[in-house]
């Protein structure tokens, strides 16, 4: 059974997500049309979590989401950012419960296309 790692690439100069021509090596190096990239700092790679929100939108690392948490018979709304933990090999919600314990997830945006939203999120944490 083949397993495909899905990802998106944020081009800092063009200010857009793309996947055209990009691939990743096994050690995580970014290639464009099979060639090493000399200016790798111009790109940000976000890995697909394998999850979708309630509107069937793919959820990627660093996406900002709103979600409902059920705790003690109560439902509460939270906003968080999806992160990846290399040590545990798992995605998690920054300052929140494990992603698999969430329901009613709604993708709000990401820090690249929505920097103001991301700033508001950071301010709400402090």
PDB file of C-alpha atoms in Angstrom:
ATOM      1  CA  UNK A   1       0.000   0.000   0.000  1.00  0.00           C
ATOM      2  CA  UNK A   2       1.442   3.360  -1.018  1.00  0.00           C
ATOM      3  CA  UNK A   3       1.209   6.329   1.306  1.00  0.00           C
ATOM      4  CA  UNK A   4       1.362   9.835  -0.100  1.00  0.00           C
ATOM      5  CA  UNK A   5       2.457  12.692   2.116  1.00  0.00           C
ATOM      6  CA  UNK A   6       0.421  15.740   1.200  1.00  0.00           C
ATOM      7  CA  UNK A   7       1.714  19.214   1.839  1.00  0.00           C
ATOM      8  CA  UNK A   8       1.356  22.789   0.705  1.00  0.00           C
ATOM      9  CA  UNK A   9       4.115  25.330   0.133  1.00  0.00           C
ATOM     10  CA  UNK A  10       3.830  29.021   1.021  1.00  0.00           C
ATOM     11  CA  UNK A  11       5.902  31.143  -1.363  1.00  0.00           C
ATOM     12  CA  UNK A  12       6.971  34.184   0.684  1.00  0.00           C
ATOM     13  CA  UNK A  13       7.792  36.269  -2.403  1.00  0.00           C
ATOM     14  CA  UNK A  14       4.613  35.507  -4.356  1.00  0.00           C
ATOM     15  CA  UNK A  15       2.532  35.449  -1.147  1.00  0.00           C
ATOM     16  CA  UNK A  16       0.541  32.385  -2.188  1.00  0.00           C
ATOM     17  CA  UNK A  17       0.257  28.658  -1.582  1.00  0.00           C
ATOM     18  CA  UNK A  18       1.402  26.346  -4.333  1.00  0.00           C
ATOM     19  CA  UNK A  19       2.266  22.698  -4.843  1.00  0.00           C
ATOM     20  CA  UNK A  20       3.269  22.822  -8.493  1.00  0.00           C
ATOM     21  CA  UNK A  21       6.651  21.269  -9.088  1.00  0.00           C
ATOM     22  CA  UNK A  22       7.480  20.780  -5.411  1.00  0.00           C
ATOM     23  CA  UNK A  23       8.448  17.541  -3.713  1.00  0.00           C
ATOM     24  CA  UNK A  24      10.084  16.549  -0.439  1.00  0.00           C
ATOM     25  CA  UNK A  25      13.025  14.232   0.120  1.00  0.00           C
ATOM     26  CA  UNK A  26      12.858  11.604   2.874  1.00  0.00           C
ATOM     27  CA  UNK A  27      14.887  13.891   5.135  1.00  0.00           C
ATOM     28  CA  UNK A  28      12.495  16.801   4.552  1.00  0.00           C
ATOM     29  CA  UNK A  29      14.447  18.833   1.991  1.00  0.00           C
ATOM     30  CA  UNK A  30      12.291  20.776  -0.442  1.00  0.00           C
ATOM     31  CA  UNK A  31      12.863  20.227  -4.168  1.00  0.00           C
ATOM     32  CA  UNK A  32      11.431  22.113  -7.121  1.00  0.00           C
ATOM     33  CA  UNK A  33      11.125  20.106 -10.321  1.00  0.00           C
ATOM     34  CA  UNK A  34      13.486  17.541  -8.759  1.00  0.00           C
ATOM     35  CA  UNK A  35      16.258  20.051  -8.067  1.00  0.00           C
ATOM     36  CA  UNK A  36      17.472  21.366  -4.694  1.00  0.00           C
ATOM     37  CA  UNK A  37      16.299  24.867  -3.849  1.00  0.00           C
ATOM     38  CA  UNK A  38      19.029  27.380  -3.092  1.00  0.00           C
ATOM     39  CA  UNK A  39      16.678  29.874  -1.449  1.00  0.00           C
ATOM     40  CA  UNK A  40      14.758  27.444   0.773  1.00  0.00           C
ATOM     41  CA  UNK A  41      14.124  30.275   3.283  1.00  0.00           C
ATOM     42  CA  UNK A  42      11.657  31.760   0.761  1.00  0.00           C
ATOM     43  CA  UNK A  43       9.291  28.809   1.294  1.00  0.00           C
ATOM     44  CA  UNK A  44       7.310  27.372   4.204  1.00  0.00           C
ATOM     45  CA  UNK A  45       6.090  23.765   4.047  1.00  0.00           C
ATOM     46  CA  UNK A  46       2.862  22.795   5.868  1.00  0.00           C
ATOM     47  CA  UNK A  47       1.981  19.109   6.166  1.00  0.00           C
ATOM     48  CA  UNK A  48      -1.588  17.839   5.714  1.00  0.00           C
ATOM     49  CA  UNK A  49      -2.975  16.455   9.007  1.00  0.00           C
ATOM     50  CA  UNK A  50      -5.194  13.870   7.343  1.00  0.00           C
ATOM     51  CA  UNK A  51      -8.218  15.620   8.874  1.00  0.00           C
ATOM     52  CA  UNK A  52     -10.930  17.831   7.417  1.00  0.00           C
ATOM     53  CA  UNK A  53     -13.138  20.443   9.016  1.00  0.00           C
ATOM     54  CA  UNK A  54     -16.933  20.247   9.158  1.00  0.00           C
ATOM     55  CA  UNK A  55     -17.107  21.884   5.697  1.00  0.00           C
ATOM     56  CA  UNK A  56     -14.759  19.272   4.168  1.00  0.00           C
ATOM     57  CA  UNK A  57     -11.768  21.671   4.015  1.00  0.00           C
ATOM     58  CA  UNK A  58      -8.351  20.055   4.440  1.00  0.00           C
ATOM     59  CA  UNK A  59      -6.570  20.897   7.696  1.00  0.00           C
ATOM     60  CA  UNK A  60      -2.845  21.614   7.508  1.00  0.00           C
ATOM     61  CA  UNK A  61      -0.146  22.325  10.041  1.00  0.00           C
ATOM     62  CA  UNK A  62      -0.365  25.991  11.175  1.00  0.00           C
ATOM     63  CA  UNK A  63      -4.038  26.360  10.214  1.00  0.00           C
ATOM     64  CA  UNK A  64      -6.111  28.398  12.642  1.00  0.00           C
ATOM     65  CA  UNK A  65      -9.278  26.562  13.670  1.00  0.00           C
ATOM     66  CA  UNK A  66     -12.338  27.087  15.828  1.00  0.00           C
ATOM     67  CA  UNK A  67     -13.556  23.979  17.583  1.00  0.00           C
ATOM     68  CA  UNK A  68     -15.978  22.725  20.187  1.00  0.00           C
ATOM     69  CA  UNK A  69     -14.772  20.798  23.219  1.00  0.00           C
ATOM     70  CA  UNK A  70     -17.066  18.659  25.360  1.00  0.00           C
ATOM     71  CA  UNK A  71     -15.940  18.570  28.984  1.00  0.00           C
ATOM     72  CA  UNK A  72     -18.016  17.575  31.985  1.00  0.00           C
ATOM     73  CA  UNK A  73     -21.248  17.798  30.021  1.00  0.00           C
ATOM     74  CA  UNK A  74     -20.499  21.338  28.840  1.00  0.00           C
ATOM     75  CA  UNK A  75     -19.614  22.503  25.337  1.00  0.00           C
ATOM     76  CA  UNK A  76     -17.078  25.306  24.949  1.00  0.00           C
ATOM     77  CA  UNK A  77     -15.725  27.063  21.852  1.00  0.00           C
ATOM     78  CA  UNK A  78     -11.973  27.541  21.427  1.00  0.00           C
ATOM     79  CA  UNK A  79      -9.626  28.879  18.780  1.00  0.00           C
ATOM     80  CA  UNK A  80      -6.240  27.276  18.224  1.00  0.00           C
ATOM     81  CA  UNK A  81      -3.375  26.676  15.819  1.00  0.00           C
ATOM     82  CA  UNK A  82      -2.466  23.211  14.543  1.00  0.00           C
ATOM     83  CA  UNK A  83       1.179  22.317  15.250  1.00  0.00           C
ATOM     84  CA  UNK A  84       3.340  19.232  14.684  1.00  0.00           C
ATOM     85  CA  UNK A  85       5.428  17.577  17.399  1.00  0.00           C
ATOM     86  CA  UNK A  86       8.457  15.784  15.922  1.00  0.00           C
ATOM     87  CA  UNK A  87       9.213  14.020  19.202  1.00  0.00           C
ATOM     88  CA  UNK A  88       5.786  12.359  19.347  1.00  0.00           C
ATOM     89  CA  UNK A  89       5.181  12.214  15.592  1.00  0.00           C
ATOM     90  CA  UNK A  90       1.747  13.763  15.959  1.00  0.00           C
ATOM     91  CA  UNK A  91      -0.264  16.870  15.207  1.00  0.00           C
ATOM     92  CA  UNK A  92      -1.703  18.744  18.158  1.00  0.00           C
ATOM     93  CA  UNK A  93      -3.677  21.855  18.877  1.00  0.00           C
ATOM     94  CA  UNK A  94      -1.602  24.554  20.526  1.00  0.00           C
ATOM     95  CA  UNK A  95      -3.036  25.183  24.014  1.00  0.00           C
ATOM     96  CA  UNK A  96      -5.792  22.651  23.434  1.00  0.00           C
ATOM     97  CA  UNK A  97      -6.844  19.011  23.541  1.00  0.00           C
ATOM     98  CA  UNK A  98      -5.633  16.382  21.050  1.00  0.00           C
ATOM     99  CA  UNK A  99      -7.071  16.932  17.579  1.00  0.00           C
ATOM    100  CA  UNK A 100      -8.897  13.616  17.641  1.00  0.00           C
ATOM    101  CA  UNK A 101     -10.886  14.712  20.718  1.00  0.00           C
ATOM    102  CA  UNK A 102     -12.357  17.697  18.915  1.00  0.00           C
ATOM    103  CA  UNK A 103     -15.575  17.893  16.989  1.00  0.00           C
ATOM    104  CA  UNK A 104     -17.271  20.619  15.033  1.00  0.00           C
ATOM    105  CA  UNK A 105     -13.923  21.903  13.735  1.00  0.00           C
ATOM    106  CA  UNK A 106     -14.057  24.929  11.442  1.00  0.00           C
ATOM    107  CA  UNK A 107     -11.006  26.172   9.574  1.00  0.00           C
ATOM    108  CA  UNK A 108     -10.692  29.933  10.077  1.00  0.00           C
ATOM    109  CA  UNK A 109      -7.487  30.620   8.163  1.00  0.00           C
ATOM    110  CA  UNK A 110      -3.714  30.473   8.427  1.00  0.00           C
ATOM    111  CA  UNK A 111      -0.964  32.899   9.479  1.00  0.00           C
ATOM    112  CA  UNK A 112       0.170  33.506   5.893  1.00  0.00           C
ATOM    113  CA  UNK A 113      -3.072  34.516   4.222  1.00  0.00           C
ATOM    114  CA  UNK A 114      -4.582  35.922   7.447  1.00  0.00           C
ATOM    115  CA  UNK A 115      -1.760  37.602   9.434  1.00  0.00           C
ATOM    116  CA  UNK A 116      -4.154  39.917  11.314  1.00  0.00           C
ATOM    117  CA  UNK A 117      -6.219  36.946  12.485  1.00  0.00           C
ATOM    118  CA  UNK A 118      -3.049  35.180  13.615  1.00  0.00           C
ATOM    119  CA  UNK A 119      -1.914  38.285  15.539  1.00  0.00           C
ATOM    120  CA  UNK A 120      -5.291  38.404  17.308  1.00  0.00           C
ATOM    121  CA  UNK A 121      -4.895  34.736  18.225  1.00  0.00           C
ATOM    122  CA  UNK A 122      -1.412  35.373  19.660  1.00  0.00           C
ATOM    123  CA  UNK A 123      -2.683  38.346  21.685  1.00  0.00           C
ATOM    124  CA  UNK A 124      -5.540  36.270  23.104  1.00  0.00           C
ATOM    125  CA  UNK A 125      -3.007  33.751  24.481  1.00  0.00           C
ATOM    126  CA  UNK A 126      -0.986  36.347  26.404  1.00  0.00           C
TER     127      UNK A 126
END
